[in-house]
Short mmCIF file of C-alpha atoms in Angstrom, two decimals:
data_model
loop_
_atom_site.label_atom_id
_atom_site.label_comp_id
_atom_site.label_asym_id
_atom_site.label_seq_id
_atom_site.Cartn_x
_atom_site.Cartn_y
_atom_site.Cartn_z
CA UNK A 1 -24.30 19.52 -65.56
CA UNK A 2 -25.48 17.02 -63.67
CA UNK A 3 -22.94 13.61 -63.35
CA UNK A 4 -25.56 10.68 -63.37
CA UNK A 5 -24.49 8.11 -60.15
CA UNK A 6 -26.45 5.20 -58.95
CA UNK A 7 -23.60 4.02 -56.85
CA UNK A 8 -21.20 6.46 -54.71
CA UNK A 9 -17.64 5.64 -54.18
CA UNK A 10 -18.16 3.90 -51.11
CA UNK A 11 -20.36 1.64 -53.05
CA UNK A 12 -23.80 2.56 -51.63
CA UNK A 13 -26.98 3.11 -53.67
CA UNK A 14 -27.88 7.21 -54.38
CA UNK A 15 -31.34 8.33 -54.84
CA UNK A 16 -32.48 7.99 -58.15
CA UNK A 17 -34.38 11.17 -58.70
CA UNK A 18 -31.23 13.33 -59.63
CA UNK A 19 -30.38 10.60 -61.80
CA UNK A 20 -33.76 10.44 -63.94
CA UNK A 21 -34.10 13.90 -63.76
CA UNK A 22 -30.76 14.38 -65.93
CA UNK A 23 -31.50 11.98 -68.09
CA UNK A 24 -34.91 13.29 -69.08
CA UNK A 25 -33.03 16.39 -69.99
CA UNK A 26 -31.51 14.40 -72.81
CA UNK A 27 -34.66 12.50 -73.82
CA UNK A 28 -33.52 9.31 -71.81
CA UNK A 29 -35.75 7.18 -70.00
CA UNK A 30 -33.54 5.01 -67.11
CA UNK A 31 -34.76 1.80 -66.52
CA UNK A 32 -32.88 0.78 -63.42
CA UNK A 33 -35.02 -2.64 -62.83
CA UNK A 34 -32.70 -3.73 -65.88
CA UNK A 35 -30.10 -4.11 -63.16
CA UNK A 36 -30.31 -7.56 -61.63
CA UNK A 37 -28.19 -9.72 -59.25
CA UNK A 38 -26.84 -12.06 -62.09
CA UNK A 39 -25.88 -8.86 -64.38
CA UNK A 40 -24.10 -7.20 -61.20
CA UNK A 41 -22.06 -10.16 -60.60
CA UNK A 42 -21.35 -10.65 -64.48
CA UNK A 43 -19.98 -7.09 -64.50
CA UNK A 44 -17.82 -7.59 -61.59
CA UNK A 45 -16.39 -11.05 -62.71
CA UNK A 46 -15.57 -9.23 -66.33
CA UNK A 47 -14.01 -6.12 -64.37
CA UNK A 48 -11.55 -8.45 -62.41
CA UNK A 49 -10.73 -10.55 -65.57
CA UNK A 50 -10.22 -7.91 -67.73
CA UNK A 51 -7.77 -5.89 -64.91
CA UNK A 52 -6.11 -9.24 -64.58
CA UNK A 53 -5.31 -9.23 -68.12
CA UNK A 54 -4.37 -5.75 -68.41
CA UNK A 55 -1.82 -5.98 -65.55
CA UNK A 56 -0.43 -9.05 -67.24
CA UNK A 57 -0.10 -7.06 -70.74
CA UNK A 58 1.74 -4.59 -69.12
CA UNK A 59 4.19 -6.61 -67.53
CA UNK A 60 4.65 -8.44 -70.50
CA UNK A 61 5.64 -5.19 -72.42
CA UNK A 62 8.01 -4.17 -69.59
CA UNK A 63 9.84 -7.65 -70.22
CA UNK A 64 10.04 -6.95 -74.14
CA UNK A 65 6.80 -9.39 -75.23
CA UNK A 66 4.99 -6.71 -76.38
CA UNK A 67 6.17 -3.55 -78.39
CA UNK A 68 3.66 -1.61 -76.32
CA UNK A 69 0.72 -1.72 -74.42
CA UNK A 70 -2.24 1.09 -73.98
CA UNK A 71 -3.84 0.07 -70.47
CA UNK A 72 -7.16 0.41 -69.60
CA UNK A 73 -6.74 0.66 -65.66
CA UNK A 74 -9.50 2.33 -63.80
CA UNK A 75 -11.61 2.75 -66.54
CA UNK A 76 -13.28 -1.03 -66.53
CA UNK A 77 -16.55 0.45 -64.71
CA UNK A 78 -17.39 2.74 -67.80
CA UNK A 79 -16.49 0.34 -70.23
CA UNK A 80 -18.00 -3.21 -68.89
CA UNK A 81 -21.38 -1.35 -67.60
CA UNK A 82 -21.64 0.34 -71.40
CA UNK A 83 -21.10 -3.01 -73.20
CA UNK A 84 -23.45 -4.83 -71.10
CA UNK A 85 -26.06 -2.64 -72.52
CA UNK A 86 -25.33 -3.64 -76.29
CA UNK A 87 -27.74 -6.17 -77.81
CA UNK A 88 -25.78 -8.96 -79.69
CA UNK A 89 -27.05 -7.23 -83.12
CA UNK A 90 -25.41 -4.19 -82.25
CA UNK A 91 -21.92 -3.30 -83.59
CA UNK A 92 -19.29 -1.48 -81.56
CA UNK A 93 -16.32 0.74 -82.76
CA UNK A 94 -13.39 0.91 -79.88
CA UNK A 95 -10.59 3.02 -80.24
CA UNK A 96 -7.32 1.08 -78.94
CA UNK A 97 -8.03 0.44 -74.88
CA UNK A 98 -11.31 -0.97 -74.81
CA UNK A 99 -10.07 -4.29 -73.44
CA UNK A 100 -13.10 -4.32 -70.98
CA UNK A 101 -15.55 -3.93 -73.94
CA UNK A 102 -13.67 -6.86 -75.54
CA UNK A 103 -14.35 -9.03 -73.03
CA UNK A 104 -17.88 -8.35 -72.65
CA UNK A 105 -18.55 -8.97 -76.44
CA UNK A 106 -17.04 -12.34 -76.14
CA UNK A 107 -13.64 -12.06 -77.77
CA UNK A 108 -11.03 -14.00 -76.28
CA UNK A 109 -8.68 -11.12 -74.80
CA UNK A 110 -5.33 -12.78 -76.05
CA UNK A 111 -6.59 -12.27 -79.73
CA UNK A 112 -5.59 -8.36 -78.98
CA UNK A 113 -2.14 -9.27 -78.24
CA UNK A 114 -0.62 -9.73 -81.93
CA UNK A 115 -1.50 -6.04 -82.85
CA UNK A 116 0.70 -4.76 -79.60
CA UNK A 117 3.58 -7.65 -80.41
CA UNK A 118 3.55 -6.39 -84.00
CA UNK A 119 2.40 -10.05 -85.68
CA UNK A 120 -0.72 -8.94 -86.99
CA UNK A 121 -2.39 -5.63 -87.95
CA UNK A 122 -5.74 -6.16 -86.46
CA UNK A 123 -5.66 -9.79 -84.59
CA UNK A 124 -9.20 -10.91 -84.76
CA UNK A 125 -12.63 -11.30 -86.97
CA UNK A 126 -14.88 -8.06 -85.98
CA UNK A 127 -17.96 -9.87 -87.85
CA UNK A 128 -17.39 -12.52 -85.34
CA UNK A 129 -18.42 -10.47 -82.16
CA UNK A 130 -19.60 -7.19 -83.87
CA UNK A 131 -16.64 -5.73 -82.21
CA UNK A 132 -14.41 -3.61 -84.74
CA UNK A 133 -10.61 -3.75 -84.22
CA UNK A 134 -8.65 -1.14 -82.67
CA UNK A 135 -8.16 1.83 -84.31
CA UNK A 136 -4.89 3.54 -83.39
CA UNK A 137 -5.39 6.78 -85.09
CA UNK A 138 -7.12 8.82 -82.91
CA UNK A 139 -11.08 9.62 -83.73
CA UNK A 140 -10.72 7.91 -87.06
CA UNK A 141 -13.55 5.40 -85.67
CA UNK A 142 -16.05 7.70 -85.15
CA UNK A 143 -16.86 8.36 -88.92
CA UNK A 144 -16.46 4.63 -89.59
CA UNK A 145 -19.23 4.14 -86.97
CA UNK A 146 -21.38 6.90 -88.26
CA UNK A 147 -20.81 5.63 -91.90
CA UNK A 148 -21.77 2.18 -90.70
CA UNK A 149 -24.78 3.79 -88.58
CA UNK A 150 -26.08 5.32 -91.90
CA UNK A 151 -25.77 2.11 -93.80
CA UNK A 152 -28.37 0.47 -91.49
CA UNK A 153 -30.85 3.22 -91.70
CA UNK A 154 -30.36 2.58 -95.66
CA UNK A 155 -30.68 -1.03 -95.00
CA UNK A 156 -33.96 -0.45 -93.06
CA UNK A 157 -35.45 1.66 -95.80
CA UNK A 158 -34.86 -1.11 -98.51
CA UNK A 159 -36.21 -3.65 -96.06
CA UNK A 160 -39.33 -1.51 -95.87
CA UNK A 161 -39.67 -0.81 -99.45
CA UNK A 162 -39.49 -4.91 -99.87
CA UNK A 163 -41.91 -5.09 -96.81
CA UNK A 164 -44.26 -2.98 -98.95
CA UNK A 165 -43.95 -4.92 -102.24
CA UNK A 166 -44.29 -8.51 -100.59
CA UNK A 167 -46.08 -7.62 -97.23
CA UNK A 168 -43.10 -9.57 -95.38
CA UNK A 169 -42.63 -7.55 -91.90
CA UNK A 170 -39.94 -9.74 -90.76
CA UNK A 171 -37.24 -8.21 -93.06
CA UNK A 172 -38.03 -4.59 -91.56
CA UNK A 173 -37.76 -5.81 -88.17
CA UNK A 174 -34.18 -7.87 -88.73
CA UNK A 175 -32.44 -4.66 -90.54
CA UNK A 176 -33.95 -1.75 -88.36
CA UNK A 177 -33.76 -2.44 -84.81
CA UNK A 178 -29.79 -2.37 -84.51
CA UNK A 179 -27.62 0.13 -83.13
CA UNK A 180 -24.05 1.26 -83.26
CA UNK A 181 -21.97 2.35 -80.30
CA UNK A 182 -18.32 4.25 -80.92
CA UNK A 183 -15.85 4.84 -78.07
CA UNK A 184 -13.33 8.06 -77.96
CA UNK A 185 -11.43 9.45 -75.55
CA UNK A 186 -11.30 13.47 -74.49
CA UNK A 187 -8.43 13.61 -76.30
CA UNK A 188 -9.97 12.73 -79.66
CA UNK A 189 -12.61 15.33 -78.88
CA UNK A 190 -10.18 18.00 -80.00
CA UNK A 191 -9.73 16.10 -83.54
CA UNK A 192 -11.74 16.82 -86.33
CA UNK A 193 -12.79 13.62 -87.22
CA UNK A 194 -14.87 13.40 -84.27
CA UNK A 195 -16.54 16.87 -84.89
CA UNK A 196 -17.39 15.97 -88.52
CA UNK A 197 -18.66 12.38 -87.11
CA UNK A 198 -21.26 14.33 -84.64
CA UNK A 199 -22.25 16.75 -87.68
CA UNK A 200 -23.20 13.68 -90.18
CA UNK A 201 -24.57 11.51 -87.10
CA UNK A 202 -26.90 14.65 -86.27
CA UNK A 203 -27.88 15.49 -89.89
CA UNK A 204 -29.08 12.16 -90.85
CA UNK A 205 -30.30 10.88 -87.26
CA UNK A 206 -27.98 8.06 -87.52
CA UNK A 207 -28.58 5.43 -84.54
CA UNK A 208 -25.37 5.81 -83.32
CA UNK A 209 -24.14 6.65 -79.58
CA UNK A 210 -20.92 8.35 -78.91
CA UNK A 211 -19.10 6.87 -75.58
CA UNK A 212 -16.49 9.55 -74.68
CA UNK A 213 -14.30 8.20 -71.80
CA UNK A 214 -13.15 11.12 -70.62
CA UNK A 215 -10.36 9.92 -68.40
CA UNK A 216 -8.98 13.45 -67.71
CA UNK A 217 -5.41 13.25 -69.62
CA UNK A 218 -4.60 13.02 -73.20
CA UNK A 219 -1.33 11.92 -72.81
CA UNK A 220 0.02 14.99 -70.87
CA UNK A 221 -2.80 17.53 -71.37
CA UNK A 222 -5.49 17.76 -68.85
CA UNK A 223 -9.10 17.85 -70.48
CA UNK A 224 -9.49 20.97 -68.49
CA UNK A 225 -6.95 22.55 -70.85
CA UNK A 226 -9.17 21.09 -74.23
CA UNK A 227 -12.44 22.15 -73.08
CA UNK A 228 -13.10 24.94 -70.44
CA UNK A 229 -16.95 23.41 -70.22
CA UNK A 230 -17.88 19.65 -69.66
CA UNK A 231 -17.26 17.94 -72.71
CA UNK A 232 -20.74 16.62 -72.70
CA UNK A 233 -22.03 20.21 -73.51
CA UNK A 234 -20.63 20.29 -76.45
CA UNK A 235 -23.61 18.11 -77.82
CA UNK A 236 -25.78 21.04 -77.87
CA UNK A 237 -23.92 22.58 -80.64
CA UNK A 238 -24.25 19.55 -83.09
CA UNK A 239 -27.89 19.04 -82.09
CA UNK A 240 -26.93 15.96 -80.11
CA UNK A 241 -28.31 15.19 -76.68
CA UNK A 242 -25.81 14.99 -74.08
CA UNK A 243 -25.42 13.27 -70.95
CA UNK A 244 -23.13 13.06 -68.37
CA UNK A 245 -22.26 9.61 -66.58
CA UNK A 246 -20.16 8.76 -63.31
CA UNK A 247 -17.86 6.29 -65.50
CA UNK A 248 -16.54 4.63 -62.44
CA UNK A 249 -20.08 3.48 -61.42
CA UNK A 250 -20.71 0.39 -63.72
CA UNK A 251 -24.66 0.82 -63.25
CA UNK A 252 -25.06 4.08 -63.92
CA UNK A 253 -22.77 3.82 -67.43
CA UNK A 254 -25.43 0.47 -67.93
CA UNK A 255 -28.37 2.16 -67.70
CA UNK A 256 -27.59 5.26 -69.38
CA UNK A 257 -25.99 3.46 -72.42
CA UNK A 258 -29.16 0.80 -72.42
CA UNK A 259 -31.30 4.42 -72.57
CA UNK A 260 -29.37 5.67 -75.29
CA UNK A 261 -29.01 2.81 -77.51
CA UNK A 262 -32.65 2.12 -77.14
CA UNK A 263 -33.47 5.68 -78.18
CA UNK A 264 -30.95 5.25 -81.09
CA UNK A 265 -32.97 2.03 -82.47
CA UNK A 266 -36.54 3.90 -82.26
CA UNK A 267 -35.00 6.27 -84.72
CA UNK A 268 -34.40 9.19 -82.57
CA UNK A 269 -31.09 9.80 -83.49
CA UNK A 270 -27.82 9.90 -81.93
CA UNK A 271 -26.51 10.69 -78.24
CA UNK A 272 -23.54 11.66 -76.61
CA UNK A 273 -22.50 10.36 -73.42
CA UNK A 274 -19.61 11.45 -71.61
CA UNK A 275 -18.39 9.03 -68.79
CA UNK A 276 -15.92 10.55 -66.56
CA UNK A 277 -13.32 8.46 -65.14
CA UNK A 278 -9.82 8.23 -64.74
CA UNK A 279 -6.90 6.41 -66.54
CA UNK A 280 -5.23 5.18 -63.16
CA UNK A 281 -1.96 3.88 -65.45
CA UNK A 282 0.04 5.64 -68.41
CA UNK A 283 -1.49 6.70 -71.48
CA UNK A 284 0.52 3.89 -73.07
CA UNK A 285 4.02 2.26 -71.68
CA UNK A 286 6.09 4.50 -73.54
CA UNK A 287 4.52 7.35 -70.97
CA UNK A 288 5.44 8.46 -67.70
CA UNK A 289 2.46 10.05 -65.87
CA UNK A 290 4.53 10.95 -62.95
CA UNK A 291 6.10 13.82 -65.03
CA UNK A 292 2.85 15.63 -65.36
CA UNK A 293 0.21 14.94 -62.72
CA UNK A 294 0.43 14.71 -58.86
CA UNK A 295 0.26 11.58 -56.71
CA UNK A 296 -2.46 13.18 -54.42
CA UNK A 297 -4.75 13.28 -57.77
CA UNK A 298 -3.60 9.38 -58.49
CA UNK A 299 -4.62 8.48 -54.86
CA UNK A 300 -7.79 10.48 -55.10
CA UNK A 301 -9.25 8.33 -58.19
CA UNK A 302 -7.92 5.07 -56.77
CA UNK A 303 -10.39 5.69 -54.05
CA UNK A 304 -12.88 5.95 -56.67
CA UNK A 305 -12.01 2.30 -58.17
CA UNK A 306 -14.69 0.88 -59.71
CA UNK A 307 -13.94 -2.85 -59.05
CA UNK A 308 -13.49 -1.66 -55.43
CA UNK A 309 -16.94 0.04 -55.43
CA UNK A 310 -19.22 -2.80 -56.93
CA UNK A 311 -17.63 -5.20 -54.98
CA UNK A 312 -18.62 -3.34 -51.73
CA UNK A 313 -21.88 -3.14 -52.63
CA UNK A 314 -22.38 -6.75 -53.47
CA UNK A 315 -20.93 -7.70 -49.90
CA UNK A 316 -23.30 -5.21 -48.41
CA UNK A 317 -26.05 -6.27 -49.85
CA UNK A 318 -24.97 -9.94 -49.58
CA UNK A 319 -25.09 -10.76 -53.31
CA UNK A 320 -22.15 -11.97 -53.59
CA UNK A 321 -20.68 -14.93 -51.02
CA UNK A 322 -16.92 -15.74 -50.49
CA UNK A 323 -17.20 -18.50 -52.64
CA UNK A 324 -18.04 -16.34 -55.67
CA UNK A 325 -15.54 -13.91 -54.83
CA UNK A 326 -12.44 -16.22 -54.39
CA UNK A 327 -13.74 -17.93 -57.26
CA UNK A 328 -13.42 -14.85 -59.66
CA UNK A 329 -10.03 -14.05 -58.04
CA UNK A 330 -8.39 -17.75 -58.93
CA UNK A 331 -9.90 -17.68 -62.43
CA UNK A 332 -8.09 -14.20 -62.84
CA UNK A 333 -5.03 -15.68 -61.91
CA UNK A 334 -5.32 -18.65 -64.09
CA UNK A 335 -6.52 -16.33 -66.97
CA UNK A 336 -3.38 -13.79 -66.44
CA UNK A 337 -0.89 -17.13 -66.54
CA UNK A 338 -2.81 -18.23 -69.43
CA UNK A 339 -2.50 -14.82 -71.07
CA UNK A 340 1.42 -14.96 -70.52
CA UNK A 341 1.91 -18.07 -71.65
CA UNK A 342 -0.11 -17.42 -75.16
CA UNK A 343 1.77 -14.55 -75.65
CA UNK A 344 5.16 -15.74 -75.45
CA UNK A 345 4.05 -18.69 -77.87
CA UNK A 346 2.83 -16.23 -80.29
CA UNK A 347 4.45 -16.93 -84.06
CA UNK A 348 6.56 -14.35 -85.72
CA UNK A 349 4.70 -12.20 -88.16
CA UNK A 350 3.62 -14.31 -91.40
CA UNK A 351 5.28 -12.01 -93.90
CA UNK A 352 4.61 -14.17 -96.93
CA UNK A 353 1.01 -14.94 -96.38
CA UNK A 354 -0.14 -12.74 -93.27
CA UNK A 355 0.14 -9.24 -92.40
CA UNK A 356 0.23 -7.92 -96.16
CA UNK A 357 -2.82 -9.83 -97.29
CA UNK A 358 -5.73 -7.74 -96.21
CA UNK A 359 -4.77 -4.25 -97.08
CA UNK A 360 -5.95 -4.03 -100.37
CA UNK A 361 -9.03 -6.03 -102.18
CA UNK A 362 -6.60 -6.40 -105.16
CA UNK A 363 -2.89 -6.67 -105.74
CA UNK A 364 -0.99 -3.33 -105.38
CA UNK A 365 2.48 -2.48 -106.41
CA UNK A 366 2.81 -0.55 -103.21
CA UNK A 367 2.13 -3.11 -101.06
CA UNK A 368 4.22 -5.49 -102.74
CA UNK A 369 7.22 -3.29 -102.40
CA UNK A 370 6.30 -2.90 -98.99
CA UNK A 371 6.42 -7.00 -98.61
CA UNK A 372 9.85 -7.06 -100.13
CA UNK A 373 11.03 -4.47 -98.25
CA UNK A 374 10.27 -6.35 -94.92
CA UNK A 375 11.43 -9.39 -96.10
CA UNK A 376 14.68 -7.96 -96.95
CA UNK A 377 14.58 -6.22 -93.25
CA UNK A 378 14.44 -9.59 -91.70
CA UNK A 379 16.80 -11.45 -93.45
CA UNK A 380 19.40 -9.05 -92.67
CA UNK A 381 19.57 -10.35 -89.21
CA UNK A 382 22.24 -12.78 -88.01
CA UNK A 383 19.63 -15.69 -86.98
CA UNK A 384 17.41 -15.48 -89.88
CA UNK A 385 20.33 -16.70 -92.29
#
């Protein structure tokens, strides 16, 4: 299967013919004219800020300020390119390392920290940015996304009925022009949830884009062990058009995702995108990747770094001057420092009025028992007496 690429690892534009052909096979129409200079500079800034935040959060975990951290290091191109393709009204279901997508959706990345510090279950209002809370249970969010997309379909049908009744066409436009995107990794493709989600999406022609980030490793299991064929090839078995894109190329990730979302909004059904990228860091900070992969492999992928790739292109084409680049670096340094300060100032978990309040809509005996047990646990420490 052809891998769509618009920027090669050295930051040079590729011929668009092969990319267009590969996309057409999946029923997608790529529009590279949608990429302008401002968009590329915005992508570069988002990638640099996300990496600064990610590196700082990793350091905070190493120093005991976070219980765990899932790095996005190396996957910024796939995430930020794809997220820029979303419209404001679209809805995004992440897994647990989509920090770059959170940045693009306008979430203050520091709102992610309480989840990993263990002081909140989620940490942000999903409706504020149409960016759902992180899903730590592998693959579950794919079913949530398809259910949400099917809900949009039904809203649109009701709106159409209302239009016929009262002649108001605006109602249909407001509910029938949205799409959903869901993120998951190569390891999640072995989970039943993901396969069930693809079945339901295809059966209902739901307006959902499955954005699979193949970072090559499901903790210590290589993706080649999970699937002897490209993961995108699985789409055909579900009747879902699929395409493969260079996930370290933010421009290709953007135009492919944009085309897939537009297809979904037209009512033509789901698309599976396999973004081929690489997890340059550990699976989480509880993992040691040196025990299962070679340094040469890591070096080979470091040379395909999405940030270096886009920067090389911006500099070669004189689309970003020294003032812009040094300004972004300075902003990243300030953001990293602010992230550190914010994390260390986070309040302890609010047991009485916080983390147990939103589990169920109504009072529940198990939740009450869990709250009491947690209170007793905290009061067992010397410093709490």
